[in-house]
PDB file of C-alpha atoms in Angstrom:
ATOM      1  CA  UNK Z 192       8.970  -9.705  53.098  1.00  0.00           C
ATOM      2  CA  UNK Z 193      11.606  -9.666  55.823  1.00  0.00           C
ATOM      3  CA  UNK Z 194      13.030 -13.083  56.568  1.00  0.00           C
ATOM      4  CA  UNK Z 195      14.427 -14.122  59.956  1.00  0.00           C
ATOM      5  CA  UNK Z 196      17.290 -16.617  60.015  1.00  0.00           C
ATOM      6  CA  UNK Z 197      17.932 -18.488  63.249  1.00  0.00           C
ATOM      7  CA  UNK Z 198      21.362 -20.062  63.608  1.00  0.00           C
ATOM      8  CA  UNK Z 199      24.230 -20.164  66.099  1.00  0.00           C
ATOM      9  CA  UNK Z 200      26.796 -17.354  66.014  1.00  0.00           C
ATOM     10  CA  UNK Z 201      30.514 -17.800  65.470  1.00  0.00           C
ATOM     11  CA  UNK Z 202      30.506 -20.430  62.718  1.00  0.00           C
ATOM     12  CA  UNK Z 203      29.323 -20.409  59.096  1.00  0.00           C
ATOM     13  CA  UNK Z 204      27.904 -23.910  59.577  1.00  0.00           C
ATOM     14  CA  UNK Z 205      24.684 -24.961  57.925  1.00  0.00           C
ATOM     15  CA  UNK Z 206      23.268 -21.479  58.299  1.00  0.00           C
ATOM     16  CA  UNK Z 207      25.665 -20.223  55.644  1.00  0.00           C
ATOM     17  CA  UNK Z 208      23.854 -22.138  52.905  1.00  0.00           C
ATOM     18  CA  UNK Z 209      20.775 -20.077  53.675  1.00  0.00           C
ATOM     19  CA  UNK Z 210      22.721 -16.816  53.986  1.00  0.00           C
ATOM     20  CA  UNK Z 211      24.189 -17.279  50.511  1.00  0.00           C
ATOM     21  CA  UNK Z 212      20.735 -17.519  48.948  1.00  0.00           C
ATOM     22  CA  UNK Z 213      19.427 -14.508  50.849  1.00  0.00           C
ATOM     23  CA  UNK Z 214      22.536 -12.466  50.063  1.00  0.00           C
ATOM     24  CA  UNK Z 215      22.599 -13.398  46.376  1.00  0.00           C
ATOM     25  CA  UNK Z 216      18.988 -12.312  45.978  1.00  0.00           C
ATOM     26  CA  UNK Z 217      19.459  -9.104  47.942  1.00  0.00           C
ATOM     27  CA  UNK Z 218      16.673 -10.221  50.261  1.00  0.00           C
ATOM     28  CA  UNK Z 219      15.657  -8.283  53.342  1.00  0.00           C
ATOM     29  CA  UNK Z 220      16.613 -10.530  56.252  1.00  0.00           C
ATOM     30  CA  UNK Z 221      17.676 -10.516  59.878  1.00  0.00           C
ATOM     31  CA  UNK Z 222      20.361 -12.884  61.113  1.00  0.00           C
ATOM     32  CA  UNK Z 223      18.831 -13.204  64.569  1.00  0.00           C
ATOM     33  CA  UNK Z 224      21.944 -14.285  66.484  1.00  0.00           C
ATOM     34  CA  UNK Z 225      23.767 -11.145  65.321  1.00  0.00           C
ATOM     35  CA  UNK Z 226      21.128  -8.563  64.509  1.00  0.00           C
ATOM     36  CA  UNK Z 227      18.686  -8.936  67.397  1.00  0.00           C
ATOM     37  CA  UNK Z 228      19.107  -8.123  71.068  1.00  0.00           C
ATOM     38  CA  UNK Z 229      19.658 -11.373  73.019  1.00  0.00           C
ATOM     39  CA  UNK Z 230      19.840 -13.147  69.668  1.00  0.00           C
ATOM     40  CA  UNK Z 231      21.133 -16.455  70.992  1.00  0.00           C
ATOM     41  CA  UNK Z 232      18.278 -16.563  73.496  1.00  0.00           C
ATOM     42  CA  UNK Z 233      15.831 -16.134  70.625  1.00  0.00           C
ATOM     43  CA  UNK Z 234      17.454 -19.061  68.791  1.00  0.00           C
ATOM     44  CA  UNK Z 235      17.158 -21.197  71.920  1.00  0.00           C
ATOM     45  CA  UNK Z 236      13.537 -20.202  72.491  1.00  0.00           C
ATOM     46  CA  UNK Z 237      12.607 -21.407  69.034  1.00  0.00           C
ATOM     47  CA  UNK Z 238      13.855 -24.888  69.980  1.00  0.00           C
ATOM     48  CA  UNK Z 239      11.739 -25.026  73.134  1.00  0.00           C
ATOM     49  CA  UNK Z 240       8.328 -26.675  72.773  1.00  0.00           C
ATOM     50  CA  UNK Z 241       6.972 -24.492  75.555  1.00  0.00           C
ATOM     51  CA  UNK Z 242       7.735 -21.471  73.364  1.00  0.00           C
ATOM     52  CA  UNK Z 243       7.196 -23.043  69.954  1.00  0.00           C
ATOM     53  CA  UNK Z 244       4.753 -25.947  69.442  1.00  0.00           C
ATOM     54  CA  UNK Z 245       6.518 -26.797  66.156  1.00  0.00           C
ATOM     55  CA  UNK Z 246      10.044 -26.540  67.486  1.00  0.00           C
ATOM     56  CA  UNK Z 247      12.671 -27.847  65.064  1.00  0.00           C
ATOM     57  CA  UNK Z 248      15.317 -30.320  66.197  1.00  0.00           C
ATOM     58  CA  UNK Z 249      18.150 -27.863  65.562  1.00  0.00           C
ATOM     59  CA  UNK Z 250      19.009 -24.673  63.672  1.00  0.00           C
ATOM     60  CA  UNK Z 251      19.019 -23.397  61.052  1.00  0.00           C
ATOM     61  CA  UNK Z 252      15.399 -22.455  60.798  1.00  0.00           C
ATOM     62  CA  UNK Z 253      13.785 -19.588  58.960  1.00  0.00           C
ATOM     63  CA  UNK Z 254      10.695 -17.521  59.677  1.00  0.00           C
ATOM     64  CA  UNK Z 255       8.740 -15.704  57.007  1.00  0.00           C
ATOM     65  CA  UNK Z 256       5.650 -14.128  58.494  1.00  0.00           C
ATOM     66  CA  UNK Z 257       3.608 -16.970  59.982  1.00  0.00           C
ATOM     67  CA  UNK Z 258       5.658 -19.660  58.216  1.00  0.00           C
ATOM     68  CA  UNK Z 259       8.580 -21.422  59.879  1.00  0.00           C
ATOM     69  CA  UNK Z 260      10.821 -23.803  57.933  1.00  0.00           C
ATOM     70  CA  UNK Z 261      13.738 -25.900  59.217  1.00  0.00           C
ATOM     71  CA  UNK Z 262      16.507 -27.983  57.592  1.00  0.00           C
ATOM     72  CA  UNK Z 263      18.731 -26.467  54.922  1.00  0.00           C
ATOM     73  CA  UNK Z 264      17.268 -28.332  51.949  1.00  0.00           C
ATOM     74  CA  UNK Z 265      13.724 -27.591  53.077  1.00  0.00           C
ATOM     75  CA  UNK Z 266      14.495 -23.900  53.663  1.00  0.00           C
ATOM     76  CA  UNK Z 267      16.089 -23.558  50.237  1.00  0.00           C
ATOM     77  CA  UNK Z 268      13.194 -25.338  48.558  1.00  0.00           C
ATOM     78  CA  UNK Z 269      10.930 -22.757  50.193  1.00  0.00           C
ATOM     79  CA  UNK Z 270      13.144 -19.774  49.370  1.00  0.00           C
ATOM     80  CA  UNK Z 271      14.237 -20.705  45.866  1.00  0.00           C
ATOM     81  CA  UNK Z 272      11.082 -19.713  43.973  1.00  0.00           C
ATOM     82  CA  UNK Z 273      10.593 -16.616  46.137  1.00  0.00           C
ATOM     83  CA  UNK Z 274      14.140 -15.376  45.511  1.00  0.00           C
ATOM     84  CA  UNK Z 275      14.346 -16.224  41.825  1.00  0.00           C
ATOM     85  CA  UNK Z 276      16.801 -19.039  42.544  1.00  0.00           C
ATOM     86  CA  UNK Z 277      14.731 -22.016  41.432  1.00  0.00           C
ATOM     87  CA  UNK Z 278      13.503 -23.315  38.078  1.00  0.00           C
ATOM     88  CA  UNK Z 279       9.921 -22.518  37.134  1.00  0.00           C
ATOM     89  CA  UNK Z 280       9.309 -26.047  35.809  1.00  0.00           C
ATOM     90  CA  UNK Z 281       8.143 -28.497  38.504  1.00  0.00           C
ATOM     91  CA  UNK Z 282      10.288 -31.395  37.297  1.00  0.00           C
ATOM     92  CA  UNK Z 283      13.339 -29.147  37.290  1.00  0.00           C
ATOM     93  CA  UNK Z 284      12.514 -27.860  40.787  1.00  0.00           C
ATOM     94  CA  UNK Z 285      12.357 -31.416  42.073  1.00  0.00           C
ATOM     95  CA  UNK Z 286      15.672 -32.198  40.375  1.00  0.00           C
ATOM     96  CA  UNK Z 287      17.191 -29.128  42.020  1.00  0.00           C
ATOM     97  CA  UNK Z 288      15.883 -30.315  45.398  1.00  0.00           C
ATOM     98  CA  UNK Z 289      17.356 -33.767  44.776  1.00  0.00           C
ATOM     99  CA  UNK Z 290      20.759 -32.198  44.193  1.00  0.00           C
ATOM    100  CA  UNK Z 291      20.389 -30.210  47.406  1.00  0.00           C
ATOM    101  CA  UNK Z 292      19.640 -33.412  49.315  1.00  0.00           C
ATOM    102  CA  UNK Z 293      22.725 -35.026  47.789  1.00  0.00           C
ATOM    103  CA  UNK Z 294      24.752 -32.065  49.023  1.00  0.00           C
ATOM    104  CA  UNK Z 295      23.208 -32.617  52.465  1.00  0.00           C
ATOM    105  CA  UNK Z 296      24.584 -36.173  52.417  1.00  0.00           C
ATOM    106  CA  UNK Z 297      27.952 -34.851  51.245  1.00  0.00           C
ATOM    107  CA  UNK Z 298      28.103 -32.330  54.090  1.00  0.00           C
ATOM    108  CA  UNK Z 299      27.298 -35.023  56.646  1.00  0.00           C
ATOM    109  CA  UNK Z 300      30.195 -37.146  55.397  1.00  0.00           C
ATOM    110  CA  UNK Z 301      32.534 -34.151  55.477  1.00  0.00           C
ATOM    111  CA  UNK Z 302      31.550 -33.423  59.086  1.00  0.00           C
ATOM    112  CA  UNK Z 303      32.227 -37.020  60.046  1.00  0.00           C
ATOM    113  CA  UNK Z 304      35.843 -36.827  58.909  1.00  0.00           C
ATOM    114  CA  UNK Z 305      36.667 -34.913  62.081  1.00  0.00           C
ATOM    115  CA  UNK Z 306      33.910 -36.309  64.312  1.00  0.00           C
ATOM    116  CA  UNK Z 307      33.464 -39.955  63.263  1.00  0.00           C
ATOM    117  CA  UNK Z 308      32.355 -41.024  66.746  1.00  0.00           C
ATOM    118  CA  UNK Z 309      29.877 -38.198  67.090  1.00  0.00           C
ATOM    119  CA  UNK Z 310      29.658 -34.553  68.194  1.00  0.00           C
ATOM    120  CA  UNK Z 311      29.529 -35.477  71.880  1.00  0.00           C
ATOM    121  CA  UNK Z 312      33.311 -35.907  71.918  1.00  0.00           C
ATOM    122  CA  UNK Z 313      36.011 -33.349  71.122  1.00  0.00           C
ATOM    123  CA  UNK Z 314      38.131 -33.906  68.032  1.00  0.00           C
ATOM    124  CA  UNK Z 315      41.099 -34.587  70.323  1.00  0.00           C
ATOM    125  CA  UNK Z 316      39.194 -37.540  71.789  1.00  0.00           C
ATOM    126  CA  UNK Z 317      38.750 -39.233  68.410  1.00  0.00           C
ATOM    127  CA  UNK Z 318      41.844 -38.291  66.428  1.00  0.00           C
ATOM    128  CA  UNK Z 319      42.805 -41.861  65.537  1.00  0.00           C
ATOM    129  CA  UNK Z 320      39.317 -42.620  64.269  1.00  0.00           C
ATOM    130  CA  UNK Z 321      39.219 -39.291  62.420  1.00  0.00           C
ATOM    131  CA  UNK Z 322      42.464 -40.069  60.638  1.00  0.00           C
ATOM    132  CA  UNK Z 323      41.097 -43.396  59.447  1.00  0.00           C
ATOM    133  CA  UNK Z 324      37.742 -41.912  58.443  1.00  0.00           C
ATOM    134  CA  UNK Z 325      39.407 -39.041  56.572  1.00  0.00           C
ATOM    135  CA  UNK Z 326      41.661 -41.420  54.675  1.00  0.00           C
ATOM    136  CA  UNK Z 327      38.688 -43.399  53.432  1.00  0.00           C
ATOM    137  CA  UNK Z 328      36.720 -40.254  52.660  1.00  0.00           C
ATOM    138  CA  UNK Z 329      39.509 -38.676  50.622  1.00  0.00           C
ATOM    139  CA  UNK Z 330      40.249 -41.881  48.744  1.00  0.00           C
ATOM    140  CA  UNK Z 331      36.719 -43.085  48.054  1.00  0.00           C
ATOM    141  CA  UNK Z 332      33.923 -40.652  48.822  1.00  0.00           C
ATOM    142  CA  UNK Z 333      35.359 -37.260  47.888  1.00  0.00           C
ATOM    143  CA  UNK Z 334      36.126 -38.203  44.248  1.00  0.00           C
ATOM    144  CA  UNK Z 335      32.765 -39.952  43.952  1.00  0.00           C
ATOM    145  CA  UNK Z 336      30.815 -36.858  45.006  1.00  0.00           C
ATOM    146  CA  UNK Z 337      32.949 -34.452  42.965  1.00  0.00           C
ATOM    147  CA  UNK Z 338      32.691 -36.550  39.829  1.00  0.00           C
ATOM    148  CA  UNK Z 339      28.948 -36.843  40.311  1.00  0.00           C
ATOM    149  CA  UNK Z 340      28.473 -33.074  40.294  1.00  0.00           C
ATOM    150  CA  UNK Z 341      30.916 -32.724  37.410  1.00  0.00           C
ATOM    151  CA  UNK Z 342      28.723 -35.145  35.462  1.00  0.00           C
ATOM    152  CA  UNK Z 343      25.549 -33.302  36.449  1.00  0.00           C
ATOM    153  CA  UNK Z 344      27.027 -30.187  34.879  1.00  0.00           C
ATOM    154  CA  UNK Z 345      28.236 -32.061  31.795  1.00  0.00           C
ATOM    155  CA  UNK Z 346      24.799 -33.588  31.235  1.00  0.00           C
ATOM    156  CA  UNK Z 347      22.666 -30.490  31.765  1.00  0.00           C
ATOM    157  CA  UNK Z 348      20.702 -30.343  28.484  1.00  0.00           C
ATOM    158  CA  UNK Z 349      20.774 -26.541  28.468  1.00  0.00           C
ATOM    159  CA  UNK Z 350      24.555 -26.232  28.930  1.00  0.00           C
ATOM    160  CA  UNK Z 351      27.215 -26.922  31.526  1.00  0.00           C
ATOM    161  CA  UNK Z 352      27.318 -23.509  33.214  1.00  0.00           C
ATOM    162  CA  UNK Z 353      24.789 -24.349  35.962  1.00  0.00           C
ATOM    163  CA  UNK Z 354      23.571 -27.539  37.613  1.00  0.00           C
ATOM    164  CA  UNK Z 355      19.914 -27.107  36.624  1.00  0.00           C
ATOM    165  CA  UNK Z 356      18.617 -25.226  33.629  1.00  0.00           C
ATOM    166  CA  UNK Z 357      20.070 -21.989  32.295  1.00  0.00           C
ATOM    167  CA  UNK Z 358      20.268 -19.952  35.507  1.00  0.00           C
ATOM    168  CA  UNK Z 359      21.862 -20.074  38.918  1.00  0.00           C
ATOM    169  CA  UNK Z 360      19.841 -21.883  41.591  1.00  0.00           C
ATOM    170  CA  UNK Z 361      20.223 -22.525  45.299  1.00  0.00           C
ATOM    171  CA  UNK Z 362      21.932 -25.825  44.400  1.00  0.00           C
ATOM    172  CA  UNK Z 363      24.730 -23.929  42.632  1.00  0.00           C
ATOM    173  CA  UNK Z 364      25.214 -21.655  45.638  1.00  0.00           C
ATOM    174  CA  UNK Z 365      25.332 -24.654  47.957  1.00  0.00           C
ATOM    175  CA  UNK Z 366      27.849 -26.511  45.796  1.00  0.00           C
ATOM    176  CA  UNK Z 367      29.963 -23.350  45.869  1.00  0.00           C
ATOM    177  CA  UNK Z 368      29.891 -23.371  49.682  1.00  0.00           C
ATOM    178  CA  UNK Z 369      30.740 -27.066  49.918  1.00  0.00           C
ATOM    179  CA  UNK Z 370      33.675 -26.871  47.518  1.00  0.00           C
ATOM    180  CA  UNK Z 371      34.969 -23.677  49.164  1.00  0.00           C
ATOM    181  CA  UNK Z 372      34.783 -25.424  52.530  1.00  0.00           C
ATOM    182  CA  UNK Z 373      36.588 -28.470  51.180  1.00  0.00           C
ATOM    183  CA  UNK Z 374      39.420 -26.315  49.852  1.00  0.00           C
ATOM    184  CA  UNK Z 375      39.744 -24.909  53.379  1.00  0.00           C
ATOM    185  CA  UNK Z 376      39.608 -28.278  55.110  1.00  0.00           C
ATOM    186  CA  UNK Z 377      41.584 -30.395  52.648  1.00  0.00           C
ATOM    187  CA  UNK Z 378      43.677 -28.104  50.419  1.00  0.00           C
ATOM    188  CA  UNK Z 379      46.158 -30.819  49.414  1.00  0.00           C
ATOM    189  CA  UNK Z 380      43.504 -33.360  48.551  1.00  0.00           C
ATOM    190  CA  UNK Z 381      41.357 -30.860  46.667  1.00  0.00           C
ATOM    191  CA  UNK Z 382      44.291 -29.650  44.585  1.00  0.00           C
ATOM    192  CA  UNK Z 383      44.529 -33.133  43.123  1.00  0.00           C
ATOM    193  CA  UNK Z 384      40.964 -32.943  41.822  1.00  0.00           C
ATOM    194  CA  UNK Z 385      41.000 -29.508  40.221  1.00  0.00           C
ATOM    195  CA  UNK Z 386      42.070 -30.684  36.759  1.00  0.00           C
ATOM    196  CA  UNK Z 387      39.465 -33.449  36.761  1.00  0.00           C
ATOM    197  CA  UNK Z 388      36.587 -31.113  37.639  1.00  0.00           C
ATOM    198  CA  UNK Z 389      36.871 -28.125  35.273  1.00  0.00           C
ATOM    199  CA  UNK Z 390      33.120 -27.529  35.156  1.00  0.00           C
ATOM    200  CA  UNK Z 391      32.922 -27.285  38.938  1.00  0.00           C
ATOM    201  CA  UNK Z 392      35.819 -24.832  38.806  1.00  0.00           C
ATOM    202  CA  UNK Z 393      33.978 -22.709  36.249  1.00  0.00           C
ATOM    203  CA  UNK Z 394      30.818 -22.788  38.367  1.00  0.00           C
ATOM    204  CA  UNK Z 395      32.810 -21.643  41.396  1.00  0.00           C
ATOM    205  CA  UNK Z 396      34.106 -18.628  39.484  1.00  0.00           C
ATOM    206  CA  UNK Z 397      30.679 -17.815  38.062  1.00  0.00           C
ATOM    207  CA  UNK Z 398      29.047 -17.881  41.502  1.00  0.00           C
ATOM    208  CA  UNK Z 399      31.782 -15.774  43.092  1.00  0.00           C
ATOM    209  CA  UNK Z 400      31.348 -13.119  40.387  1.00  0.00           C
ATOM    210  CA  UNK Z 401      27.606 -12.615  40.911  1.00  0.00           C
ATOM    211  CA  UNK Z 402      27.434  -8.958  42.003  1.00  0.00           C
ATOM    212  CA  UNK Z 403      25.310  -9.193  45.147  1.00  0.00           C
ATOM    213  CA  UNK Z 404      27.029 -12.350  46.303  1.00  0.00           C
ATOM    214  CA  UNK Z 405      30.490 -10.959  45.586  1.00  0.00           C
ATOM    215  CA  UNK Z 406      29.656  -7.973  47.787  1.00  0.00           C
ATOM    216  CA  UNK Z 407      28.526 -10.305  50.576  1.00  0.00           C
ATOM    217  CA  UNK Z 408      31.627 -12.502  50.284  1.00  0.00           C
ATOM    218  CA  UNK Z 409      33.796  -9.400  50.631  1.00  0.00           C
ATOM    219  CA  UNK Z 410      31.859  -8.068  53.627  1.00  0.00           C
ATOM    220  CA  UNK Z 411      32.272  -8.527  57.358  1.00  0.00           C
ATOM    221  CA  UNK Z 412      29.073 -10.582  57.430  1.00  0.00           C
ATOM    222  CA  UNK Z 413      30.791 -13.441  55.613  1.00  0.00           C
ATOM    223  CA  UNK Z 414      32.246 -15.544  58.427  1.00  0.00           C
ATOM    224  CA  UNK Z 415      35.582 -17.249  58.021  1.00  0.00           C
ATOM    225  CA  UNK Z 416      35.812 -21.013  58.269  1.00  0.00           C
ATOM    226  CA  UNK Z 417      37.178 -22.153  61.607  1.00  0.00           C
ATOM    227  CA  UNK Z 418      37.784 -25.243  63.685  1.00  0.00           C
ATOM    228  CA  UNK Z 419      34.375 -25.078  65.364  1.00  0.00           C
ATOM    229  CA  UNK Z 420      32.314 -25.542  62.235  1.00  0.00           C
ATOM    230  CA  UNK Z 421      31.470 -28.118  59.581  1.00  0.00           C
ATOM    231  CA  UNK Z 422      34.636 -27.599  57.566  1.00  0.00           C
ATOM    232  CA  UNK Z 423      37.773 -27.854  59.695  1.00  0.00           C
ATOM    233  CA  UNK Z 424      41.398 -27.798  58.661  1.00  0.00           C
ATOM    234  CA  UNK Z 425      43.451 -30.312  60.584  1.00  0.00           C
ATOM    235  CA  UNK Z 426      46.691 -30.751  58.586  1.00  0.00           C
ATOM    236  CA  UNK Z 427      47.143 -34.290  59.856  1.00  0.00           C
ATOM    237  CA  UNK Z 428      43.860 -35.320  58.210  1.00  0.00           C
ATOM    238  CA  UNK Z 429      44.875 -33.826  54.850  1.00  0.00           C
ATOM    239  CA  UNK Z 430      48.397 -35.246  54.775  1.00  0.00           C
ATOM    240  CA  UNK Z 431      49.488 -38.309  52.822  1.00  0.00           C
ATOM    241  CA  UNK Z 432      46.058 -39.124  51.375  1.00  0.00           C
TER     242      UNK Z 432
END
């Protein structure tokens, strides 16, 4: 099956979580904004109820034949079993989905470090609030989330290599993207947590070495983080925290 991914061009954003799963599995997919003529128009059309009676609120959304799925966690729950990136046991699949939803919460808090008053204002219009929000995030929330996932790995009954079971899942790929993004956005703060999260570090290396994913990460299709996306590096938000 050929999958169609609908997301905005120019930023990795939330679409990248889906790209990592598709790339790791070597799936046949089209990144509509880049691979189709008038790609951005196609993304917009999918959000218009006159064109799509089940229009999602926002990208990313994925089409697979007659099926359309929106929201990262929902898309990955759909793709995981089809791409061999989900446990076969139902209880384990639900646990994997729970971890993905926790990562969704984590990503929302990361985004709010640079846009605490909302996306309707530029960063420059909320710098003071962003500095305060980032300070609290780096002091309180960042270590809480990192230690949680470190403990998930430590308490996996089948070993601490992966978050769920004995094989890589979409949750592992998503944690890889979040931690990579955090190292871009907050390199000083993240450096202080490396020694305390050795299992996360090992997972990062294991994911990056997966052959198909390594090829994707080294390709031109892997977009660089930038100051228009979820993970943004503003040195003033990383300093002195």
